[in-house]
PDB file of C-alpha atoms and ligand atoms in Angstrom:
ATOM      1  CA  UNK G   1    -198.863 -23.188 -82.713  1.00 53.00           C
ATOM      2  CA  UNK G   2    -197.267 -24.191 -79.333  1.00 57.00           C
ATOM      3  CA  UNK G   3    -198.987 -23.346 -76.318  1.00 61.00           C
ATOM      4  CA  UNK G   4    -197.143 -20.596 -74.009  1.00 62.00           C
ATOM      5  CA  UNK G   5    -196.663 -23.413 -70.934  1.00 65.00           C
ATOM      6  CA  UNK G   6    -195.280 -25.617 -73.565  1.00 61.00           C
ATOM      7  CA  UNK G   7    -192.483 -23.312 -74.471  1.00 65.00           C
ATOM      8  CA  UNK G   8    -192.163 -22.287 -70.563  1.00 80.00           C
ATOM      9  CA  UNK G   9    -191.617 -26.109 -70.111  1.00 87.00           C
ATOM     10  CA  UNK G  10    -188.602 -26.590 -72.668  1.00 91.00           C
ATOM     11  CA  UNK G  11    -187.321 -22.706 -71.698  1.00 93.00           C
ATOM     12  CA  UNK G  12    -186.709 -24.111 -67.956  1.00 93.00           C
ATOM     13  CA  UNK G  13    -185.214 -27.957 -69.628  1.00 93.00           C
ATOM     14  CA  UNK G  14    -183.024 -25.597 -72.089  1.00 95.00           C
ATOM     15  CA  UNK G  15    -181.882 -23.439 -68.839  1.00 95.00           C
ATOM     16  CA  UNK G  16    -181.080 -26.524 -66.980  1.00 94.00           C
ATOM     17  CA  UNK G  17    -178.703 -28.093 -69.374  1.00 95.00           C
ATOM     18  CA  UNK G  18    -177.284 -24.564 -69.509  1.00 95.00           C
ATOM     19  CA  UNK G  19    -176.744 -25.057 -65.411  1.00 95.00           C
ATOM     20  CA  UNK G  20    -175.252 -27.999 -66.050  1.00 93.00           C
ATOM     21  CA  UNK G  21    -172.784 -27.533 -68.759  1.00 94.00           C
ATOM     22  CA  UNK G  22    -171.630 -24.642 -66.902  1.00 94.00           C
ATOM     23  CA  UNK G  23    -170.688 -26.340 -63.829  1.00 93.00           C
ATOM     24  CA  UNK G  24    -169.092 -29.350 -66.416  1.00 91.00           C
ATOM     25  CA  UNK G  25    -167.087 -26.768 -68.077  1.00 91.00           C
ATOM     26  CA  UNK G  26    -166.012 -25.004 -64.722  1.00 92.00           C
ATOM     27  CA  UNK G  27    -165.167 -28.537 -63.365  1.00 92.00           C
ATOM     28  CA  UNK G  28    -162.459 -29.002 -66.545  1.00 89.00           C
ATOM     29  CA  UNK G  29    -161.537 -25.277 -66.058  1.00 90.00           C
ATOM     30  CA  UNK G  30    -162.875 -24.334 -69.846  1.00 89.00           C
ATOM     31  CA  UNK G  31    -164.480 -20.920 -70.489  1.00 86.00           C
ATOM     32  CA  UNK G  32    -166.102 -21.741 -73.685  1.00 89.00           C
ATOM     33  CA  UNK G  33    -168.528 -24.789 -74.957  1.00 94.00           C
ATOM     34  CA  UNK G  34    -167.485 -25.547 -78.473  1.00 95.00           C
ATOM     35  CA  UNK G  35    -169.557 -28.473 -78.805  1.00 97.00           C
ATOM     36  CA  UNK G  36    -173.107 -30.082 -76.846  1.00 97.00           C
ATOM     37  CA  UNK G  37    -174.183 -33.634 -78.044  1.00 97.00           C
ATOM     38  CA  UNK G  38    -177.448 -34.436 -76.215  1.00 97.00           C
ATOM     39  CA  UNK G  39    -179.422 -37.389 -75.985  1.00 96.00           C
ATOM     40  CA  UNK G  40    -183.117 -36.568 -76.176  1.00 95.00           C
ATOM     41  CA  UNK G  41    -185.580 -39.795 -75.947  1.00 95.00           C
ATOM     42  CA  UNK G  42    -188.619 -40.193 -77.923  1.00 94.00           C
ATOM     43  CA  UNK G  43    -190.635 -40.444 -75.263  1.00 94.00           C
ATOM     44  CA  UNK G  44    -189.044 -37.380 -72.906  1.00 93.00           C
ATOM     45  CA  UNK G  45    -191.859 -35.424 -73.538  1.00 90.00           C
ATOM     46  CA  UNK G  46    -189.480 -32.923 -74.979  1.00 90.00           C
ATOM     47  CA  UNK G  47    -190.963 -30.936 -77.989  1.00 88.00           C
ATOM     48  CA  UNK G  48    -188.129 -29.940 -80.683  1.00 89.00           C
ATOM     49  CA  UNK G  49    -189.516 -27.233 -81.849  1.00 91.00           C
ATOM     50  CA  UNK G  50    -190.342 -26.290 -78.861  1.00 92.00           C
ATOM     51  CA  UNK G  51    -186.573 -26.472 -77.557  1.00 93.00           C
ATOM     52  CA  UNK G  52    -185.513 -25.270 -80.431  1.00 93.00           C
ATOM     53  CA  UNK G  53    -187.424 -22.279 -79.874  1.00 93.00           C
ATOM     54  CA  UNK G  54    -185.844 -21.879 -76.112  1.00 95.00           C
ATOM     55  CA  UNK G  55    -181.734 -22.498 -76.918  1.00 96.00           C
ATOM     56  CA  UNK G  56    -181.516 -19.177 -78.177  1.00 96.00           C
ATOM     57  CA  UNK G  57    -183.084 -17.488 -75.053  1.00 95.00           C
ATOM     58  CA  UNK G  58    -181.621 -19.974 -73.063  1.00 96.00           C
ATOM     59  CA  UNK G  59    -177.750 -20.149 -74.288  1.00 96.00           C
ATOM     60  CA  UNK G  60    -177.792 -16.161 -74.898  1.00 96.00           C
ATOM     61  CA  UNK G  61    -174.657 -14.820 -73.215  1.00 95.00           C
ATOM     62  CA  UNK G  62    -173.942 -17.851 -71.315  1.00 95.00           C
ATOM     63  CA  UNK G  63    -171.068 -20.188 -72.086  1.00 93.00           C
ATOM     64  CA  UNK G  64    -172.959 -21.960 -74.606  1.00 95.00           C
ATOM     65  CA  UNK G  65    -174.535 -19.223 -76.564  1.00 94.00           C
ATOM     66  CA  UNK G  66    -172.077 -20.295 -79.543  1.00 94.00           C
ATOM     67  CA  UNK G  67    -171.845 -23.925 -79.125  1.00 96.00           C
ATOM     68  CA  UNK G  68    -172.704 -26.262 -82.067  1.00 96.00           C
ATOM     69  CA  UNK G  69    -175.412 -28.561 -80.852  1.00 96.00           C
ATOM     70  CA  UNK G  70    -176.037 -31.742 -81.574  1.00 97.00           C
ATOM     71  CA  UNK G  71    -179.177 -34.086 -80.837  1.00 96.00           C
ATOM     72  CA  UNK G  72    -179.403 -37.846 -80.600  1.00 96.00           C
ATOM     73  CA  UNK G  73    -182.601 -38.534 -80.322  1.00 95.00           C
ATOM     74  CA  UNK G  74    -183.252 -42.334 -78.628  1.00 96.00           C
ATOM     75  CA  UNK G  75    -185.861 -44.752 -79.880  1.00 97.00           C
ATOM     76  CA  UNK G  76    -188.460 -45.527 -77.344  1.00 97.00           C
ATOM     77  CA  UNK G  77    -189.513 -48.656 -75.740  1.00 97.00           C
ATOM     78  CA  UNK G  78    -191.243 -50.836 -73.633  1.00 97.00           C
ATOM     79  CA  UNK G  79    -192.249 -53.995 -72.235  1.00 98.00           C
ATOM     80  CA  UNK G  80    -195.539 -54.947 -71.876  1.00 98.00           C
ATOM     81  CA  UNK G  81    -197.017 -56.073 -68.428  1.00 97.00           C
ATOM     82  CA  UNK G  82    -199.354 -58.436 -69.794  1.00 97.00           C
ATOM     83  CA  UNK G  83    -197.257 -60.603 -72.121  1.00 98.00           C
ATOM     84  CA  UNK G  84    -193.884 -59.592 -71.879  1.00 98.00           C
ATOM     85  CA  UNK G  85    -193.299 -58.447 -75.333  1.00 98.00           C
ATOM     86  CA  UNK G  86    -190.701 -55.785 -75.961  1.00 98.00           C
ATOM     87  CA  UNK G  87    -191.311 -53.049 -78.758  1.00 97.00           C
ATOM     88  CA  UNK G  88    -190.887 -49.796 -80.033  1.00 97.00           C
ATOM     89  CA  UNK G  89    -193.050 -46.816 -78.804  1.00 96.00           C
ATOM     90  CA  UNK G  90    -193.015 -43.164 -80.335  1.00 92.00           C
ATOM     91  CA  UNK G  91    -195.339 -41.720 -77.773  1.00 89.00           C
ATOM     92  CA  UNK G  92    -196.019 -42.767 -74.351  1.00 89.00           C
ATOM     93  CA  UNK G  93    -200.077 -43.724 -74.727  1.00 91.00           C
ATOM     94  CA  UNK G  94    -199.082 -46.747 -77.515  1.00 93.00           C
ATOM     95  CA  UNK G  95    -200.768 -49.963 -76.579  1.00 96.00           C
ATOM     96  CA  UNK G  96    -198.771 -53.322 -77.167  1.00 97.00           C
ATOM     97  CA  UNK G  97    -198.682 -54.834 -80.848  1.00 97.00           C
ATOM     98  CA  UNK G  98    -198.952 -58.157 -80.102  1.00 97.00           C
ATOM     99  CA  UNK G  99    -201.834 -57.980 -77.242  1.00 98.00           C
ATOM    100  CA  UNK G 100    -202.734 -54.239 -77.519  1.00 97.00           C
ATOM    101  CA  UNK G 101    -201.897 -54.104 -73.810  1.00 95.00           C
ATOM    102  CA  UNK G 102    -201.671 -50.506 -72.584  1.00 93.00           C
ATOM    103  CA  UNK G 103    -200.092 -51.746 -69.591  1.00 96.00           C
ATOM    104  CA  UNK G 104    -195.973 -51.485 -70.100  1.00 97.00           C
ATOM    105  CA  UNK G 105    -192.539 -50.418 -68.279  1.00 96.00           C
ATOM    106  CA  UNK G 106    -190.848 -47.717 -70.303  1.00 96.00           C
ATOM    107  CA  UNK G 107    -187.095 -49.159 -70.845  1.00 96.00           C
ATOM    108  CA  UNK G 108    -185.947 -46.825 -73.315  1.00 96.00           C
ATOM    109  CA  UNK G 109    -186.569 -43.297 -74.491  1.00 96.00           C
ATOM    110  CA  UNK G 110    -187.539 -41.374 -71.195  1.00 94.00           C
ATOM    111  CA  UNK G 111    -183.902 -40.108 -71.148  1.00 92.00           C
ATOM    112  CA  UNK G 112    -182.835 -36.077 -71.560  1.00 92.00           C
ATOM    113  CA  UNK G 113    -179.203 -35.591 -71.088  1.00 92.00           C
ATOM    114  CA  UNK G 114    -175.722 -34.280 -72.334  1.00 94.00           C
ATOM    115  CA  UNK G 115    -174.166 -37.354 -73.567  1.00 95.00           C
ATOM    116  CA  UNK G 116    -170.721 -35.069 -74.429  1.00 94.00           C
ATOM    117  CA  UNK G 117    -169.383 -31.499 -74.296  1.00 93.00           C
ATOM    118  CA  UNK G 118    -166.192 -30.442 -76.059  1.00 94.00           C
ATOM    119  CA  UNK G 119    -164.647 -27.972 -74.489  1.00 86.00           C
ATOM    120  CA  UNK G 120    -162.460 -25.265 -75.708  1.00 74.00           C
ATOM    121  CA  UNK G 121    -159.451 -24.349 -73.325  1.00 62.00           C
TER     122      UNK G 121
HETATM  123 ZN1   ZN K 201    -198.601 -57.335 -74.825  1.00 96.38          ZN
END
């Protein structure tokens, strides 16, 4: 069961890339959203189910209410401070493999955005 701040959390990130698509599709003069391709890193913070759960609310009589959406979701990873080794990461708290370092800059997988919206016109 999700916690009710949880879902508050991905509500206001589903309402944002609502803001934004709007203002995309009013830029290229479009009235409807046929398509939303989103890139959603593994390391975001961004719950699925929990967004998911939001779209619906979020996308209901707005220009993307009937919009097909699709998710690319991005690999995490990382680079550890203490010896330099790159890896993989599917949560933010995973120490280094090689040195078990806990110590790292994120380089991949932090990202949320719309990577492309097809527009209908
Ligand atoms: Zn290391």
């Amino acid at each position: 069961m999700l916690k009710e701040n949880e879902k508050m959390h991905e509500l206001s990130i589903a309402v944002g890339i609502v803001d934004l698509a709007e203002k995309e599709a009013a830029k290229a003069g479009a009235d409807t959203i046929s398509v939303i391709e989103l890139e959603v890193g593994a390391v975001s913070g961004i719950m699925m189910d929990a967004l998911d759960f939001a779209w619906p609310v979020a996308t209901k009589g707005t220009i993307l209410e009937k919009a097909e959406r699709i998710i690319h979701h991005v690999q995490g990873k990382a680079k550890c401070l203490h010896c330099g080794a790159v890896f993989e990461i599917d949560n933010l708290y995973d120490p280094c493999p090689k040195c078990n370092g806990y110590f790292k800059d994120i380089i991949q997988g932090k990202e949320l955005r719309i990577k492309s919206l097809t527009v209908n016109d």
